[in-house]
C-alpha positions as a Python dict, from the first residue, in 0.01 Angstrom:
ca = {
    (1, 'M'): (0, 0, 0),
    (2, 'R'): (-310, -212, 70),
    (3, 'V'): (-571, -142, -200),
    (4, 'L'): (-927, -274, -212),
    (5, 'L'): (-1100, -284, -551),
    (6, 'T'): (-1467, -325, -483),
    (7, 'H'): (-1794, -340, -675),
    (8, 'V'): (-2144, -477, -641),
    (9, 'T'): (-2185, -641, -982),
    (10, 'L'): (-1975, -633, -1299),
    (11, 'G'): (-2046, -741, -1652),
    (12, 'R'): (-1834, -1019, -1793),
    (13, 'G'): (-1713, -807, -2087),
    (14, 'G'): (-1526, -478, -2095),
    (15, 'D'): (-1597, -391, -1730),
    (16, 'A'): (-1442, -716, -1609),
    (17, 'V'): (-1143, -684, -1844),
    (18, 'Q'): (-1073, -329, -1726),
    (19, 'W'): (-1113, -415, -1357),
    (20, 'T'): (-874, -710, -1395),
    (21, 'A'): (-621, -495, -1587),
    (22, 'L'): (-631, -229, -1317),
    (23, 'A'): (-583, -485, -1039),
    (24, 'D'): (-289, -644, -1221),
    (25, 'S'): (-129, -304, -1283),
    (26, 'L'): (-153, -213, -914),
    (27, 'R'): (2, -546, -818),
    (28, 'R'): (289, -501, -1063),
    (29, 'A'): (354, -162, -901),
    (30, 'G'): (411, -343, -571),
    (31, 'H'): (75, -288, -400),
    (32, 'D'): (-121, -549, -204),
    (33, 'V'): (-450, -569, -395),
    (34, 'T'): (-776, -732, -291),
    (35, 'V'): (-1074, -755, -528),
    (36, 'A'): (-1412, -815, -366),
    (37, 'G'): (-1776, -766, -458),
    (38, 'A'): (-2112, -937, -456),
    (39, 'V'): (-2010, -1129, -770),
    (40, 'G'): (-1673, -1247, -896),
    (41, 'V'): (-1483, -1089, -1183),
    (42, 'R'): (-1479, -1333, -1474),
    (43, 'P'): (-1393, -1167, -1808),
    (44, 'Y'): (-1587, -1331, -2090),
    (45, 'S'): (-1685, -1629, -1879),
    (46, 'T'): (-1865, -1893, -2085),
    (47, 'R'): (-1989, -2108, -1798),
    (48, 'R'): (-2338, -2236, -1882),
    (49, 'A'): (-2486, -2171, -1538),
    (50, 'A'): (-2359, -1813, -1529),
    (51, 'A'): (-2474, -1748, -1886),
    (52, 'G'): (-2819, -1883, -1802),
    (53, 'A'): (-2844, -1664, -1494),
    (54, 'R'): (-2745, -1354, -1695),
    (55, 'T'): (-3011, -1433, -1953),
    (56, 'V'): (-3279, -1463, -1686),
    (57, 'V'): (-3172, -1138, -1517),
    (58, 'R'): (-3170, -945, -1847),
    (59, 'R'): (-3531, -1043, -1907),
    (60, 'L'): (-3652, -909, -1574),
    (61, 'P'): (-3819, -567, -1553),
    (62, 'W'): (-3571, -291, -1473),
    (63, 'Q'): (-3734, -231, -1134),
    (64, 'V'): (-3662, -591, -1031),
    (65, 'R'): (-3305, -578, -1161),
    (66, 'D'): (-3236, -252, -978),
    (67, 'A'): (-3390, -385, -658),
    (68, 'L'): (-3162, -689, -683),
    (69, 'E'): (-2862, -459, -734),
    (70, 'L'): (-2947, -266, -416),
    (71, 'A'): (-3015, -589, -226),
    (72, 'L'): (-2665, -710, -313),
    (73, 'V'): (-2497, -406, -153),
    (74, 'P'): (-2488, -567, 197),
    (75, 'V'): (-2349, -886, 40),
    (76, 'A'): (-2074, -690, -136),
    (77, 'A'): (-1998, -490, 181),
    (78, 'A'): (-1966, -804, 391),
    (79, 'R'): (-1739, -974, 137),
    (80, 'A'): (-1523, -663, 102),
    (81, 'W'): (-1500, -624, 480),
    (82, 'W'): (-1397, -987, 524),
    (83, 'A'): (-1153, -991, 230),
    (84, 'A'): (-976, -677, 360),
    (85, 'R'): (-1022, -749, 732),
    (86, 'D'): (-657, -669, 803),
    (87, 'G'): (-721, -312, 687),
    (88, 'V'): (-680, -106, 370),
    (89, 'D'): (-511, 220, 275),
    (90, 'L'): (-721, 297, -35),
    (91, 'I'): (-1060, 193, -170),
    (92, 'V'): (-1116, 198, -547),
    (93, 'Y'): (-1485, 160, -621),
    (94, 'H'): (-1651, 66, -950),
    (95, 'A'): (-1985, 242, -908),
    (96, 'G'): (-2310, 125, -1062),
    (97, 'P'): (-2631, 325, -1111),
    (98, 'Y'): (-2677, 355, -734),
    (99, 'A'): (-2345, 444, -570),
    (100, 'V'): (-2391, 315, -215),
    (101, 'L'): (-2114, 64, -151),
    (102, 'G'): (-1803, 283, -189),
    (103, 'P'): (-1913, 568, 41),
    (104, 'L'): (-2034, 314, 298),
    (105, 'L'): (-1700, 132, 311),
    (106, 'A'): (-1504, 460, 316),
    (107, 'W'): (-1713, 575, 615),
    (108, 'L'): (-1661, 245, 798),
    (109, 'W'): (-1285, 231, 738),
    (110, 'R'): (-1213, 606, 735),
    (111, 'V'): (-977, 565, 438),
    (112, 'P'): (-948, 749, 102),
    (113, 'L'): (-1197, 654, -167),
    (114, 'V'): (-1159, 687, -545),
    (115, 'A'): (-1457, 603, -765),
    (116, 'C'): (-1475, 489, -1126),
    (117, 'L'): (-1802, 600, -1287),
    (118, 'D'): (-1834, 434, -1626),
    (119, 'A'): (-2207, 463, -1682),
    (120, 'H'): (-2413, 746, -1825),
    (121, 'V'): (-2730, 604, -1673),
    (122, 'P'): (-2991, 817, -1858),
    (123, 'A'): (-2833, 747, -2198),
    (124, 'E'): (-2785, 375, -2140),
    (125, 'R'): (-3130, 319, -1997),
    (126, 'G'): (-3285, 536, -2267),
    (127, 'Y'): (-3120, 325, -2537),
    (128, 'R'): (-3299, 20, -2396),
    (129, 'S'): (-3623, 214, -2343),
    (130, 'E'): (-3593, 158, -1969),
    (131, 'S'): (-3611, 394, -1676),
    (132, 'Y'): (-3434, 409, -1339),
    (133, 'W'): (-3489, 552, -993),
    (134, 'R'): (-3363, 898, -1071),
    (135, 'S'): (-3374, 1039, -716),
    (136, 'V'): (-3181, 739, -580),
    (137, 'H'): (-2926, 759, -862),
    (138, 'E'): (-2866, 1131, -816),
    (139, 'G'): (-2874, 1122, -436),
    (140, 'T'): (-2621, 839, -407),
    (141, 'A'): (-2402, 1002, -674),
    (142, 'R'): (-2391, 1324, -471),
    (143, 'W'): (-2304, 1121, -159),
    (144, 'L'): (-2023, 965, -358),
    (145, 'G'): (-1908, 1310, -469),
    (146, 'R'): (-1889, 1431, -109),
    (147, 'T'): (-1704, 1119, 9),
    (148, 'A'): (-1456, 1043, -269),
    (149, 'R'): (-1120, 1216, -313),
    (150, 'F'): (-1198, 1222, -682),
    (151, 'V'): (-1417, 1047, -938),
    (152, 'V'): (-1275, 912, -1264),
    (153, 'T'): (-1495, 899, -1575),
    (154, 'P'): (-1394, 770, -1920),
    (155, 'S'): (-1549, 1049, -2130),
    (156, 'W'): (-1664, 1410, -2119),
    (157, 'A'): (-2026, 1306, -2178),
    (158, 'I'): (-2024, 1100, -1859),
    (159, 'A'): (-1829, 1363, -1663),
    (160, 'D'): (-2075, 1633, -1769),
    (161, 'H'): (-2370, 1418, -1658),
    (162, 'Y'): (-2232, 1375, -1307),
    (163, 'R'): (-2135, 1740, -1281),
    (164, 'R'): (-2490, 1841, -1379),
    (165, 'I'): (-2644, 1631, -1102),
    (166, 'G'): (-2425, 1787, -836),
    (167, 'L'): (-2082, 1625, -811),
    (168, 'P'): (-1812, 1883, -736),
    (169, 'A'): (-1658, 1982, -1069),
    (170, 'A'): (-1303, 1981, -933),
    (171, 'K'): (-1339, 1616, -829),
    (172, 'V'): (-1456, 1483, -1164),
    (173, 'L'): (-1165, 1373, -1382),
    (174, 'V'): (-1170, 1233, -1734),
    (175, 'R'): (-951, 933, -1804),
    (176, 'P'): (-1035, 737, -2124),
    (177, 'G'): (-1027, 360, -2125),
    (178, 'G'): (-675, 226, -2106),
    (179, 'V'): (-437, -27, -2252),
    (180, 'L'): (-169, -237, -2087),
    (181, 'Q'): (191, -127, -2133),
    (182, 'R'): (283, -467, -2276),
    (183, 'H'): (21, -417, -2547),
    (184, 'I'): (168, -76, -2631),
    (185, 'E'): (508, -243, -2670),
    (186, 'M'): (354, -519, -2882),
    (187, 'G'): (196, -258, -3107),
    (188, 'L'): (519, -63, -3152),
    (189, 'R'): (687, -380, -3276),
    (190, 'L'): (389, -468, -3489),
    (191, 'V'): (387, -150, -3699),
    (192, 'E'): (744, -233, -3801),
    (193, 'T'): (699, -606, -3867),
    (194, 'M'): (337, -618, -3990),
    (195, 'P'): (210, -274, -4093),
    (196, 'P'): (-148, -236, -4215),
    (197, 'M'): (-213, -324, -4579),
    (198, 'A'): (111, -523, -4605),
    (199, 'R'): (-57, -802, -4806),
    (200, 'A'): (-93, -710, -5171),
    (201, 'S'): (-455, -688, -5291),
    (202, 'E'): (-592, -823, -4961),
    (203, 'C'): (-759, -632, -4680),
    (204, 'V'): (-855, -787, -4348),
    (205, 'L'): (-1122, -594, -4163),
    (206, 'G'): (-1149, -649, -3791),
    (207, 'F'): (-1395, -599, -3508),
    (208, 'A'): (-1317, -688, -3146),
    (209, 'G'): (-1571, -655, -2870),
    (210, 'S'): (-1906, -775, -2748),
    (211, 'L'): (-2164, -863, -3008),
    (212, 'S'): (-2423, -632, -2856),
    (213, 'D'): (-2693, -447, -3044),
    (214, 'W'): (-2538, -103, -2982),
    (215, 'H'): (-2220, -206, -3164),
    (216, 'R'): (-2422, -264, -3485),
    (217, 'V'): (-2197, -530, -3636),
    (218, 'D'): (-2482, -580, -3882),
    (219, 'L'): (-2374, -251, -4043),
    (220, 'L'): (-2022, -389, -4086),
    (221, 'L'): (-2156, -708, -4245),
    (222, 'E'): (-2366, -502, -4489),
    (223, 'A'): (-2064, -284, -4567),
    (224, 'L'): (-1857, -597, -4633),
    (225, 'A'): (-2122, -720, -4875),
    (226, 'L'): (-2099, -391, -5066),
    (227, 'L'): (-1718, -413, -5074),
    (228, 'V'): (-1717, -773, -5197),
    (229, 'A'): (-1967, -682, -5471),
    (230, 'R'): (-1740, -403, -5601),
    (231, 'A'): (-1486, -646, -5746),
    (232, 'D'): (-1228, -364, -5739),
    (233, 'G'): (-926, -594, -5716),
    (234, 'I'): (-909, -599, -5336),
    (235, 'A'): (-1000, -921, -5156),
    (236, 'Y'): (-1185, -825, -4838),
    (237, 'R'): (-1252, -1051, -4543),
    (238, 'L'): (-1365, -988, -4187),
    (239, 'V'): (-1238, -1124, -3855),
    (240, 'V'): (-1481, -1090, -3563),
    (241, 'V'): (-1331, -1132, -3216),
    (242, 'G'): (-1593, -1155, -2944),
    (243, 'G'): (-1928, -1309, -2861),
    (244, 'G'): (-2266, -1201, -2735),
    (245, 'R'): (-2639, -1233, -2766),
    (246, 'E'): (-2643, -1091, -3121),
    (247, 'E'): (-2415, -1360, -3264),
    (248, 'P'): (-2684, -1599, -3398),
    (249, 'R'): (-2865, -1312, -3572),
    (250, 'L'): (-2539, -1180, -3720),
    (251, 'R'): (-2434, -1521, -3850),
    (252, 'A'): (-2774, -1559, -4015),
    (253, 'L'): (-2737, -1213, -4171),
    (254, 'A'): (-2395, -1304, -4316),
    (255, 'R'): (-2554, -1608, -4480),
    (256, 'R'): (-2843, -1404, -4623),
    (257, 'L'): (-2599, -1149, -4763),
    (258, 'G'): (-2396, -1425, -4927),
    (259, 'I'): (-2073, -1334, -4746),
    (260, 'A'): (-2048, -1613, -4488),
    (261, 'Q'): (-1730, -1742, -4654),
    (262, 'F'): (-1565, -1403, -4602),
    (263, 'V'): (-1632, -1384, -4226),
    (264, 'E'): (-1435, -1561, -3953),
    (265, 'W'): (-1597, -1577, -3610),
    (266, 'R'): (-1327, -1616, -3343),
    (267, 'G'): (-1559, -1601, -3041),
    (268, 'S'): (-1465, -1466, -2700),
    (269, 'L'): (-1091, -1489, -2633),
    (270, 'P'): (-875, -1419, -2326),
    (271, 'H'): (-774, -1053, -2317),
    (272, 'D'): (-415, -1099, -2437),
    (273, 'D'): (-530, -1327, -2720),
    (274, 'A'): (-798, -1080, -2829),
    (275, 'V'): (-543, -798, -2850),
    (276, 'A'): (-295, -1022, -3032),
    (277, 'A'): (-566, -1105, -3287),
    (278, 'M'): (-581, -736, -3380),
    (279, 'A'): (-238, -782, -3537),
    (280, 'E'): (-419, -947, -3828),
    (281, 'F'): (-641, -643, -3893),
    (282, 'D'): (-554, -411, -4177),
    (283, 'I'): (-844, -183, -4081),
    (284, 'A'): (-1008, -193, -3738),
    (285, 'V'): (-1375, -100, -3732),
    (286, 'L'): (-1619, 10, -3466),
    (287, 'P'): (-1950, 30, -3658),
    (288, 'S'): (-2144, 202, -3380),
    (289, 'T'): (-2158, 265, -3006),
    (290, 'L'): (-2340, 473, -2749),
    (291, 'P'): (-2262, 846, -2763),
    (292, 'T'): (-2132, 860, -2406),
    (293, 'G'): (-1849, 621, -2321),
    (294, 'S'): (-1489, 569, -2424),
    (295, 'P'): (-1475, 228, -2597),
    (296, 'M'): (-1174, 34, -2477),
    (297, 'K'): (-1149, -141, -2812),
    (298, 'L'): (-1062, 190, -2984),
    (299, 'V'): (-767, 244, -2750),
    (300, 'E'): (-648, -111, -2813),
    (301, 'Y'): (-695, -81, -3191),
    (302, 'A'): (-484, 235, -3175),
    (303, 'A'): (-220, 71, -2954),
    (304, 'M'): (-175, -192, -3226),
    (305, 'G'): (-119, 82, -3484),
    (306, 'R'): (-428, -19, -3681),
    (307, 'P'): (-612, 251, -3880),
    (308, 'I'): (-959, 296, -3734),
    (309, 'V'): (-1300, 359, -3888),
    (310, 'A'): (-1556, 460, -3626),
    (311, 'P'): (-1879, 660, -3594),
    (312, 'A'): (-1862, 1039, -3585),
    (313, 'L'): (-1991, 1084, -3231),
    (314, 'P'): (-1874, 1354, -2987),
    (315, 'N'): (-1721, 1105, -2744),
    (316, 'I'): (-1523, 938, -3025),
    (317, 'G'): (-1402, 1275, -3154),
    (318, 'D'): (-1284, 1361, -2803),
    (319, 'L'): (-1068, 1048, -2803),
    (320, 'L'): (-929, 1046, -3159),
    (321, 'A'): (-899, 1346, -3390),
    (322, 'P'): (-1108, 1304, -3708),
    (323, 'E'): (-911, 1257, -4032),
    (324, 'I'): (-587, 1260, -3830),
    (325, 'E'): (-605, 968, -3588),
    (326, 'A'): (-917, 796, -3722),
    (327, 'I'): (-1171, 810, -4003),
    (328, 'L'): (-1503, 903, -3842),
    (329, 'V'): (-1816, 849, -4048),
    (330, 'E'): (-2186, 922, -4037),
    (331, 'P'): (-2340, 659, -3805),
    (332, 'G'): (-2590, 411, -3938),
    (333, 'S'): (-2499, 394, -4308),
    (334, 'P'): (-2341, 74, -4450),
    (335, 'A'): (-2258, 258, -4775),
    (336, 'V'): (-2071, 537, -4597),
    (337, 'L'): (-1891, 279, -4381),
    (338, 'A'): (-1791, 81, -4691),
    (339, 'E'): (-1660, 392, -4866),
    (340, 'A'): (-1441, 487, -4568),
    (341, 'I'): (-1298, 135, -4555),
    (342, 'A'): (-1230, 134, -4929),
    (343, 'R'): (-1061, 473, -4902),
    (344, 'L'): (-806, 332, -4656),
    (345, 'A'): (-768, 3, -4843),
    (346, 'R'): (-679, 191, -5162),
    (347, 'N'): (-429, 414, -4983),
    (348, 'P'): (-189, 214, -4764),
    (349, 'V'): (24, 522, -4693),
    (350, 'L'): (-276, 703, -4545),
    (351, 'A'): (-381, 394, -4351),
    (352, 'R'): (-38, 353, -4192),
    (353, 'R'): (-7, 722, -4109),
    (354, 'I'): (-344, 728, -3933),
    (355, 'G'): (-255, 412, -3745),
    (356, 'R'): (76, 553, -3622),
    (357, 'L'): (-76, 885, -3514),
    (358, 'A'): (-351, 705, -3320),
    (359, 'Q'): (-85, 489, -3158),
    (360, 'S'): (104, 799, -3046),
    (361, 'R'): (-218, 944, -2900),
    (362, 'V'): (-289, 646, -2672),
    (363, 'R'): (64, 573, -2549),
    (364, 'A'): (-7, 775, -2231),
    (365, 'L'): (-335, 590, -2166),
    (366, 'T'): (-194, 280, -1998),
    (367, 'W'): (-354, 99, -1707),
    (368, 'E'): (-21, 134, -1529),
    (369, 'D'): (-55, 514, -1549),
    (370, 'T'): (-416, 489, -1431),
    (371, 'A'): (-301, 285, -1131),
    (372, 'R'): (-51, 558, -1041),
    (373, 'L'): (-324, 818, -1075),
    (374, 'L'): (-548, 636, -829),
    (375, 'V'): (-269, 594, -577),
    (376, 'C'): (-230, 974, -578),
    (377, 'A'): (-551, 980, -373),
    (378, 'A'): (-404, 783, -86),
    (379, 'I'): (-92, 999, -59),
    (380, 'E'): (-292, 1319, -109),
    (381, 'E'): (-126, 1423, -432),
    (382, 'E'): (-326, 1607, -694),
    (383, 'P'): (-341, 1432, -1032),
    (384, 'A'): (-184, 1633, -1310),
    (385, 'L'): (-378, 1700, -1627),
    (386, 'T'): (-285, 1680, -1992),
    (387, 'P'): (-484, 1785, -2301),
    (388, 'A'): (-742, 1527, -2404),
    (389, 'S'): (-697, 1565, -2778),
    (390, 'P'): (-587, 1811, -3046),
    (391, 'V'): (-942, 1945, -3067),
    (392, 'G'): (-900, 2090, -2716),
    (393, 'R'): (-1205, 1941, -2544),
    (394, 'G'): (-1039, 1976, -2204),
    (395, 'P'): (-785, 1822, -1969),
    (396, 'V'): (-749, 1453, -1902),
    (397, 'A'): (-616, 1315, -1576),
    (398, 'V'): (-273, 1157, -1570),
    (399, 'A'): (-43, 1050, -1290),
    (400, 'G'): (181, 1343, -1215),
    (401, 'T'): (364, 1538, -952),
    (402, 'A'): (220, 1674, -633),
    (403, 'G'): (133, 2037, -594),
    (404, 'T'): (-24, 2090, -935),
    (405, 'R'): (-390, 2173, -892),
    (406, 'H'): (-634, 2206, -1180),
    (407, 'A'): (-1011, 2217, -1206),
    (408, 'A'): (-1096, 1889, -1375),
    (409, 'G'): (-1441, 2021, -1453),
    (410, 'H'): (-1304, 2254, -1720),
    (411, 'D'): (-1571, 2355, -1968),
    (412, 'P'): (-1507, 2325, -2339),
}
């Protein structure tokens, strides 16, 4: 099957990693895949020119940035049309705040369209105290809903947003962020050869992801300072995998807290290397996040069998069951975060059990399965659904057999 993955712009972090993983999974399944948009897909690119351009764009008023995004739609359409000039059987579209490109290409080619809607625009813009063109966002989203076979979202918060603004409930599916099958296999071996807390009296904390303000790695540094000051017989250190605009501030904070010698900054790594680095973590931590998405790092932490400490937010509880598959804590408190970490460090049996249960939860969330789900659209099969989590939030889309029809907009 000829598949076009298209977008207008993509970030260089998680969005680019996920788009690349999806393209690779489709190719391994034997499909002819073309990736085309207004910008290239470069996960964690460190090129100076590109970094400088991103910095300039981030500083522009939101109206200018959004106007640029809309102005790039014809560029993306032309590049997609040229890249797939021999024809396509399926379009997979990574939609931004204004979902124009995918419906336009589907209308021109008259082929099935599947959309990936990762953004909860009101929540994300509100976090940055920015606005957006609401009527354009909602109008293009409804056009997308009419055009697409189905729309995949990573969390119930995002799915509910798009349902509220008029997308057909039965077309909106929830599929949390995925993990590659080879990483699942790596993690299964890892829990046997290097289980968490295998080093006597030593505990390696780990964070992997972008050093963005919403991840609040400062809270993790403050928690580490509290743990080091306890002198409770456990030697704590922290490995940080990732880079971002907060890194200089975070390094300065580690020095002020007197814990610089206990923190190792690995920087941005290729995807496989970043996942492999999680093997060193005894406890994987997500200090904070937005209350809407499905952080890919949590799925990858779980795939590696690492016990997780994360904020007690509804979207996180939908992904991992509290006290069973992760320790979820009150957001924003270094002391509470430190206590949860110490609880796992003092109880290796609990840490390993939580890690294994989380690993079992995410084994069905592979990018290979997501690729099969998307191909269902082109052959007019209905995706099957499976429960999202033990707390019963609702069904999650999985690749399944034809003929099974469910309303993906199931209310909790």
